[in-house]
Short mmCIF file of C-alpha atoms and ligand atoms in Angstrom, two decimals:
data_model
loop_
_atom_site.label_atom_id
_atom_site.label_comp_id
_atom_site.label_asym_id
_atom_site.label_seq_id
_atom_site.Cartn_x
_atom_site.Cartn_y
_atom_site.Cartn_z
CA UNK A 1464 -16.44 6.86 -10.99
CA UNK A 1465 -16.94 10.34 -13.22
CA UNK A 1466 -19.00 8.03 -15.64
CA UNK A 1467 -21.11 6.22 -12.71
CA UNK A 1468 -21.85 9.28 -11.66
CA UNK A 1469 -23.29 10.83 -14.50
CA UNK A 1470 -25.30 7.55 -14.87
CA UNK A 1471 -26.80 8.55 -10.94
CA UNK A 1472 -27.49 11.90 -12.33
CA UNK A 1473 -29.91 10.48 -15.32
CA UNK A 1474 -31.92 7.92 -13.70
CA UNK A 1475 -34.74 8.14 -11.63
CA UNK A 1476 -36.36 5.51 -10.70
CA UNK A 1477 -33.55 3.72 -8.36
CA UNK A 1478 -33.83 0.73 -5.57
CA UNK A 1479 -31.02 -0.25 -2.89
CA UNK A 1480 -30.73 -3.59 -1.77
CA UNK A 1481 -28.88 -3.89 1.73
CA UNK A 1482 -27.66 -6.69 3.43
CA UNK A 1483 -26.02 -7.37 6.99
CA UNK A 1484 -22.27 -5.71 5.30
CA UNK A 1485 -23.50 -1.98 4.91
CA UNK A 1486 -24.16 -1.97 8.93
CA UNK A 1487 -20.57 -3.47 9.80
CA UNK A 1488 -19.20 -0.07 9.80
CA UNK A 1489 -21.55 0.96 12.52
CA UNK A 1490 -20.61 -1.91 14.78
CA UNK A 1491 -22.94 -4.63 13.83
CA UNK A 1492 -21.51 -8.05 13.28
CA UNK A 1493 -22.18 -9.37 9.53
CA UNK A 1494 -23.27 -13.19 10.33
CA UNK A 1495 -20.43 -14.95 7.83
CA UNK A 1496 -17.86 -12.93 8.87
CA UNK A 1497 -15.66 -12.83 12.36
CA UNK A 1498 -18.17 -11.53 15.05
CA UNK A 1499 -21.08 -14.37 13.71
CA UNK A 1500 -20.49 -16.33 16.92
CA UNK A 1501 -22.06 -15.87 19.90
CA UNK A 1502 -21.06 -17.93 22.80
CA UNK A 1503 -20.34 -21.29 21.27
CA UNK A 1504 -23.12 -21.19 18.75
CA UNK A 1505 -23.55 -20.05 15.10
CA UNK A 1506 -25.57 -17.84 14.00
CA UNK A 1507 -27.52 -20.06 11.26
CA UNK A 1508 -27.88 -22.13 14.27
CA UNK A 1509 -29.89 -19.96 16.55
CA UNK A 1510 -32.11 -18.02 13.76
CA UNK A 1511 -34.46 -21.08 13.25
CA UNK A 1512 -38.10 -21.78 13.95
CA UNK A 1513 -36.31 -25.76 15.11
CA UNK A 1514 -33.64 -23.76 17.65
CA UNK A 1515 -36.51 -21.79 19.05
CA UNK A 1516 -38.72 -24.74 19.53
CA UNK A 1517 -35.91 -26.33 21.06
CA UNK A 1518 -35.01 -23.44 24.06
CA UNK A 1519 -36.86 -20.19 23.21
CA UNK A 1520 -35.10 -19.13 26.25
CA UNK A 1521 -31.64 -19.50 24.42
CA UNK A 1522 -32.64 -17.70 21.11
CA UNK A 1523 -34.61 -14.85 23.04
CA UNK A 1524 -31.40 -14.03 25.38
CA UNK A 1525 -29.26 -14.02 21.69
CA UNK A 1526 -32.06 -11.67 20.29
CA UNK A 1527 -31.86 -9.35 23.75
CA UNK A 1528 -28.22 -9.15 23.46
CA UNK A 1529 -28.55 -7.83 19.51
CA UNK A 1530 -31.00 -5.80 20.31
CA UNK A 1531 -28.58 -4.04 22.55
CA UNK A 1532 -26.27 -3.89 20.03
CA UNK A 1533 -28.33 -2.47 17.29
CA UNK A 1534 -29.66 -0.07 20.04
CA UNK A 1535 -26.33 1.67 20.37
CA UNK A 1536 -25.58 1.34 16.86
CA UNK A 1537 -25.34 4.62 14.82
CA UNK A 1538 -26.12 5.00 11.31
CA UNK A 1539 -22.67 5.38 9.30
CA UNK A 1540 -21.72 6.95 6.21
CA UNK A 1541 -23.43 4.84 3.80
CA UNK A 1542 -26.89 4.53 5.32
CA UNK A 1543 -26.28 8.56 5.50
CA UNK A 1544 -25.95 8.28 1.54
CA UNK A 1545 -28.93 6.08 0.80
CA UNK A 1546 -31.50 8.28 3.10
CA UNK A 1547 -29.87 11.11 0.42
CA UNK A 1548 -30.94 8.95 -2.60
CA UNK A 1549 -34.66 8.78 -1.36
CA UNK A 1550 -35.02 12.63 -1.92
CA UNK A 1551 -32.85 12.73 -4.86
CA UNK A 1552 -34.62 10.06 -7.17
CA UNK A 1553 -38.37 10.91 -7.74
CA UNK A 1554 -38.69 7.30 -7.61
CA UNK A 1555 -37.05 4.98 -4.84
CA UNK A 1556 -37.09 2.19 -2.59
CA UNK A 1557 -34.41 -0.02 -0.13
CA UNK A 1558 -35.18 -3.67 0.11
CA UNK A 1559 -33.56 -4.60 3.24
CA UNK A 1560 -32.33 -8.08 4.64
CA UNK A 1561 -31.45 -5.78 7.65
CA UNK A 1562 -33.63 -6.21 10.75
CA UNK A 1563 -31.39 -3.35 13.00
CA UNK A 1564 -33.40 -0.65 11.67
CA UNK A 1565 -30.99 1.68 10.99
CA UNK A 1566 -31.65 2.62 7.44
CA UNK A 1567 -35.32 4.07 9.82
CA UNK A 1568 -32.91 6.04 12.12
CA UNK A 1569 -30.67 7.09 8.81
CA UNK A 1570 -34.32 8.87 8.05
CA UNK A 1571 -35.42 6.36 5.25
CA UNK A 1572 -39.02 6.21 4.78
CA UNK A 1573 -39.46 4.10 1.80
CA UNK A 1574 -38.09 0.84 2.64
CA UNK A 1575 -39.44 -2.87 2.98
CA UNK A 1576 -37.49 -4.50 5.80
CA UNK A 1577 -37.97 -8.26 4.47
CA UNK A 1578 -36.44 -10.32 7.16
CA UNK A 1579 -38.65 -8.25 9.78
CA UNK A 1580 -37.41 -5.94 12.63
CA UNK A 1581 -35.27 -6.76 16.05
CA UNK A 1582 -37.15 -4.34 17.86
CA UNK A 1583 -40.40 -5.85 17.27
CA UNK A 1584 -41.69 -9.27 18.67
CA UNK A 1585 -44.84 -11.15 17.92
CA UNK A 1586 -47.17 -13.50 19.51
CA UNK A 1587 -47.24 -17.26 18.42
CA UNK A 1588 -50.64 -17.64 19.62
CA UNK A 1589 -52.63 -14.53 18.58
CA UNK A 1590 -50.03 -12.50 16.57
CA UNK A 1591 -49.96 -9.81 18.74
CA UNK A 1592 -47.23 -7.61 17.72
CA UNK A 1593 -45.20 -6.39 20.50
CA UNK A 1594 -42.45 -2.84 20.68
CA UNK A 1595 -39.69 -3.79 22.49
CA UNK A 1596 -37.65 -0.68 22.74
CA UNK A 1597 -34.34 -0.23 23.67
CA UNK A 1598 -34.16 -1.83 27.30
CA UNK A 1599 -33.05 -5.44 28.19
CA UNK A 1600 -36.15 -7.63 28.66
CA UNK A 1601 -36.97 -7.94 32.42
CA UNK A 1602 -38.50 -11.79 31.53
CA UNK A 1603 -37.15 -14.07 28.68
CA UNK A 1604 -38.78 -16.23 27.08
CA UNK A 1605 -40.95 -13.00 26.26
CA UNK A 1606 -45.20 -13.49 26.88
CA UNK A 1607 -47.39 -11.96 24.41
CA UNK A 1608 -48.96 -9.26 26.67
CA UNK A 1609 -52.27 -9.83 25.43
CA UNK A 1610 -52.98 -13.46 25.70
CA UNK A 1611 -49.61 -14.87 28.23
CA UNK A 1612 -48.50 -17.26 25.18
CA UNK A 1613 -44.92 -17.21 23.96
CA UNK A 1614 -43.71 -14.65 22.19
CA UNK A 1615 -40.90 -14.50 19.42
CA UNK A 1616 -38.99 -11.92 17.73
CA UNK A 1617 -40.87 -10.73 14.72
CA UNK A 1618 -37.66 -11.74 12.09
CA UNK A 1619 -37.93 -14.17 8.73
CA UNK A 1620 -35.65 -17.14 10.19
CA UNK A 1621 -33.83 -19.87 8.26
CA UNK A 1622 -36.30 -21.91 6.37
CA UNK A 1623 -39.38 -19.54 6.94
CA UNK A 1624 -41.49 -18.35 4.32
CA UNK A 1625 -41.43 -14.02 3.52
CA UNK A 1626 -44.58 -12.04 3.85
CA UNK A 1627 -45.89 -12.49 0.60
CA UNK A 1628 -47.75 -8.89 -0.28
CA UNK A 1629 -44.18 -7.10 1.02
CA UNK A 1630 -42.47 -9.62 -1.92
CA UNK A 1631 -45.62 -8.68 -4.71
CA UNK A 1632 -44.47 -4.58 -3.94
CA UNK A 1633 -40.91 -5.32 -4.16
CA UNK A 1634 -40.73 -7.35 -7.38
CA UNK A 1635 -43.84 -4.45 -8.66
CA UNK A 1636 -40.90 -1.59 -8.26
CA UNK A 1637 -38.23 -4.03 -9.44
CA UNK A 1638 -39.55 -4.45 -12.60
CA UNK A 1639 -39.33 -0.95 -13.68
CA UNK A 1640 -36.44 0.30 -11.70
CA UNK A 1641 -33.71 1.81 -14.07
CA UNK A 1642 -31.20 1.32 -11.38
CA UNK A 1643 -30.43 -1.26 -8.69
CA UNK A 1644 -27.50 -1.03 -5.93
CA UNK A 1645 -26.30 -4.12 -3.75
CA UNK A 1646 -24.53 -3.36 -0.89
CA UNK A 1647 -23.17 -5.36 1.48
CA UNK A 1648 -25.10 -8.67 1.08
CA UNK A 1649 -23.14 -12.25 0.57
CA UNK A 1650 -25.44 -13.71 -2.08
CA UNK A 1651 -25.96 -16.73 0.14
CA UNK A 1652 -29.57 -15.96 0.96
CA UNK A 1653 -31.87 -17.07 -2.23
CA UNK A 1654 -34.46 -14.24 -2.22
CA UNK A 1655 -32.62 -11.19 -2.29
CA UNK A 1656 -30.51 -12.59 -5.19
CA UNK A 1657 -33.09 -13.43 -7.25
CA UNK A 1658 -34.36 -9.90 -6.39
CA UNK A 1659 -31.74 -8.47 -8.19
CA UNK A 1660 -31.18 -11.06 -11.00
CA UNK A 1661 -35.13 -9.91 -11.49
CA UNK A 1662 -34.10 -6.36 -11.78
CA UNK A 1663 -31.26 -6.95 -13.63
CA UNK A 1664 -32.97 -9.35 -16.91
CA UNK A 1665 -35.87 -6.57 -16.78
CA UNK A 1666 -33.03 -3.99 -17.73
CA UNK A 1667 -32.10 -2.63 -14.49
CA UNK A 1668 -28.47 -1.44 -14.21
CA UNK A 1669 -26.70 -3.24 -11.42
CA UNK A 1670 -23.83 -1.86 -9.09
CA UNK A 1671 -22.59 -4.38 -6.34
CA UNK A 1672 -20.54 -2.45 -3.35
CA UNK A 1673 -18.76 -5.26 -1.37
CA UNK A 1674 -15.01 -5.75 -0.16
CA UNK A 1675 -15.48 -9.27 -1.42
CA UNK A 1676 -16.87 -11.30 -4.51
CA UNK A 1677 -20.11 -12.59 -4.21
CA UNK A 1678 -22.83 -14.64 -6.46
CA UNK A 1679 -24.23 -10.93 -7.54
CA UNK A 1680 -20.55 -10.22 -8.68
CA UNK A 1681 -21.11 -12.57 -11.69
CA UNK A 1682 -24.44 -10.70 -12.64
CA UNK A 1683 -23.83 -7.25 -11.78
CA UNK A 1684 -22.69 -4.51 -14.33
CA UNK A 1685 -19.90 -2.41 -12.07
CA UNK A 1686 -18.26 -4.10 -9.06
CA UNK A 1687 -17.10 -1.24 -6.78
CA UNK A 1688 -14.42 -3.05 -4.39
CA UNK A 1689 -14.53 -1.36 -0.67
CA UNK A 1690 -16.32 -1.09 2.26
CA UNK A 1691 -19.74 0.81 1.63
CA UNK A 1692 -18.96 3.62 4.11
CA UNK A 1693 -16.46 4.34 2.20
CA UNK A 1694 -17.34 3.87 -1.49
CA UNK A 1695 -21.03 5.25 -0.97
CA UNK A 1696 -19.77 8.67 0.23
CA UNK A 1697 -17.07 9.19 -2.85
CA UNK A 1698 -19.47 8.38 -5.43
CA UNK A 1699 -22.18 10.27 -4.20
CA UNK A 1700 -20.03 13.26 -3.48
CA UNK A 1701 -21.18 16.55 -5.89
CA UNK A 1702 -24.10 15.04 -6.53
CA UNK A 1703 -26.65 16.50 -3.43
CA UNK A 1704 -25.96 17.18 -0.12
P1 NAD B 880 -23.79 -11.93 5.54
O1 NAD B 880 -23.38 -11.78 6.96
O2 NAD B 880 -24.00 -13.26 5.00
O3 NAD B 880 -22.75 -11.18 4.58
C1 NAD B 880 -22.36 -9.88 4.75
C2 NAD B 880 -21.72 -9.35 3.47
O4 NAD B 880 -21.28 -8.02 3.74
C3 NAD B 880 -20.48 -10.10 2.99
O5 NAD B 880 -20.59 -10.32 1.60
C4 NAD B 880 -19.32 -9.17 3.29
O6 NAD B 880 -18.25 -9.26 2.34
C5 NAD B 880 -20.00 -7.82 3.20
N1 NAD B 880 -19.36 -6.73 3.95
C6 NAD B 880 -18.63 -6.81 5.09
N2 NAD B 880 -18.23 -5.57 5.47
C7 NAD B 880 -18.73 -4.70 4.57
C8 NAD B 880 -18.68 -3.29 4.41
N3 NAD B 880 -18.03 -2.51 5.29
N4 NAD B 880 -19.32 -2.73 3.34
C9 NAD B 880 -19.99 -3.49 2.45
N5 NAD B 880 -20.07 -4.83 2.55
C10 NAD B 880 -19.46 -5.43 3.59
O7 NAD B 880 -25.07 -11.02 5.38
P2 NAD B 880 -26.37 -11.15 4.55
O8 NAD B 880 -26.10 -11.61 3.16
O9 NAD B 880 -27.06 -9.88 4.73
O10 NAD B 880 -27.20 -12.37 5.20
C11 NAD B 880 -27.34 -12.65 6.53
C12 NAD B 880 -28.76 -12.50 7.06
O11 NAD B 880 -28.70 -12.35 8.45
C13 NAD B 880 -29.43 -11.24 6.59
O12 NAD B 880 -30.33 -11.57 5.63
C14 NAD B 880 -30.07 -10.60 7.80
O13 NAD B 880 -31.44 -10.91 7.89
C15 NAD B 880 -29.39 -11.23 8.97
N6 NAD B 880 -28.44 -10.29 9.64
C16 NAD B 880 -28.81 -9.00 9.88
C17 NAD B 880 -27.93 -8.12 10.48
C18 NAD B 880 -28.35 -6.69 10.70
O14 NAD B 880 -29.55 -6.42 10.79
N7 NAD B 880 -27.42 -5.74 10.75
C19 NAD B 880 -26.66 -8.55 10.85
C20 NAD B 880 -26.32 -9.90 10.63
C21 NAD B 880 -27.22 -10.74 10.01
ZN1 ZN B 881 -51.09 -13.36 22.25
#
């Protein structure tokens, strides 16, 4: 940890790469682990453009009951730490697969939320984008407000491609970054992988933070074994408040 430490203290150009784990501790299921399911479905089987093409009215009252979730969700210890990193390193971004937006409510400024935002909803016709707030939605399937056509959460499913220019900025900071943190991601999703892999070949020192192994295990140059709220808060401690 004392040497870790030291290596926090003489970098400065740093990125953090979340995934669904770091917000477990504030009462968000992860979608692998116990707490994927809702109902009788799977997860992977309701964050598709085919399952909401098939009964937008299914996959819109499974995005209205996360939303809830997320909405009462608090930022925990570790999103605490990495809204500390962004005024500590003169340089810094977080690359998020998250789309609870609590890294925003941690305070975080600097951060590319790649698989979109639960709170937000777009049009299918016009591309309207839509706030949603906190509130259940009083009509689902959601209309775009402007035109009446169908609305859908604004979120990267399964098989969908990523906003290109937010991918062109990310891999731009990744190639310089002197640093790189994953936390809490499974390695199962392709892009955010090869967003550290990137990182890593281009020099970038790599520290994974995950109570299990994971693909980025195999690549990564310190493993720290825990839960995030947890680890994030004892390595970070004596080094700014
Ligand atoms: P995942 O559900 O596939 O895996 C979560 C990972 O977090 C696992 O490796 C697990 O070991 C780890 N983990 C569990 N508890 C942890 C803790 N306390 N601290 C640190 N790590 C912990 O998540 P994923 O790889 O992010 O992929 C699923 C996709 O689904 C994401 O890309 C995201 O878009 C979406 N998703 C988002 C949320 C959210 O916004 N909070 C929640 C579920 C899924
Ligand atoms: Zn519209």
């Amino acid at each position: 940890m004392e040497e870790l430490k030291k290596l926090l203290t003489q970098n400065k150009k740093v990125a953090v790469l979340t995934g669904a784990g770091i917000s477990h501790e504030s009462g968000i299921p992860t979608f692998r682990g116990a707490g994927g399911y809702w109902k009788q479905y799977k997860a992977e089987e309701l964050a598709t453009p085919e399952a909401f093409q098939r009964d937008p009215k299914l996959v819109w009252e499974w995005y209205d009951y996360r939303r809830g979730v997320c909405a009462k969700a608090k930022p925990n210890p570790a999103h605490e730490v990495v809204f500390k990193m962004e005024s500590y390193f003169p340089e810094f971004l977080v690359i998020t697969q998250n789309v609870d937006g609590l890294h925003r409510r941690a305070g975080n400024k600097k951060i590319f939320e790649i698989h979109g935002n639960i709170f937000t909803a777009r049009c299918t016709s016009c591309s309207n984008r839509i706030s949603l707030g906190d509130e259940p939605l009083k009509e689902i399937p959601l209309k775009c407000n402007v035109c009446g056509s169908l609305a859908r959460p604004h979120i990267v499913w399964f098989g969908e491609s990523y906003d290109g220019d937010i991918l062109d900025q990310c891999y731009s900071f990744l190639a310089t970054t002197e640093l790189i943190f994953v936390i809490g991601t499974s390695g199962q999703v392709s892009v955010p992988v090869n967003m550290a892999k990137y990182a890593a070949t281009k020099g970038a020192y790599c520290i994974e933070v995950n109570p299990e192994e994971t693909s980025v295990t195999d690549f990564t140059d310190t493993f720290l074994q825990g839960k995030a709220g947890e680890v994030l808060p004892q390595l970070w401690e004596g080094i700014s408040n």
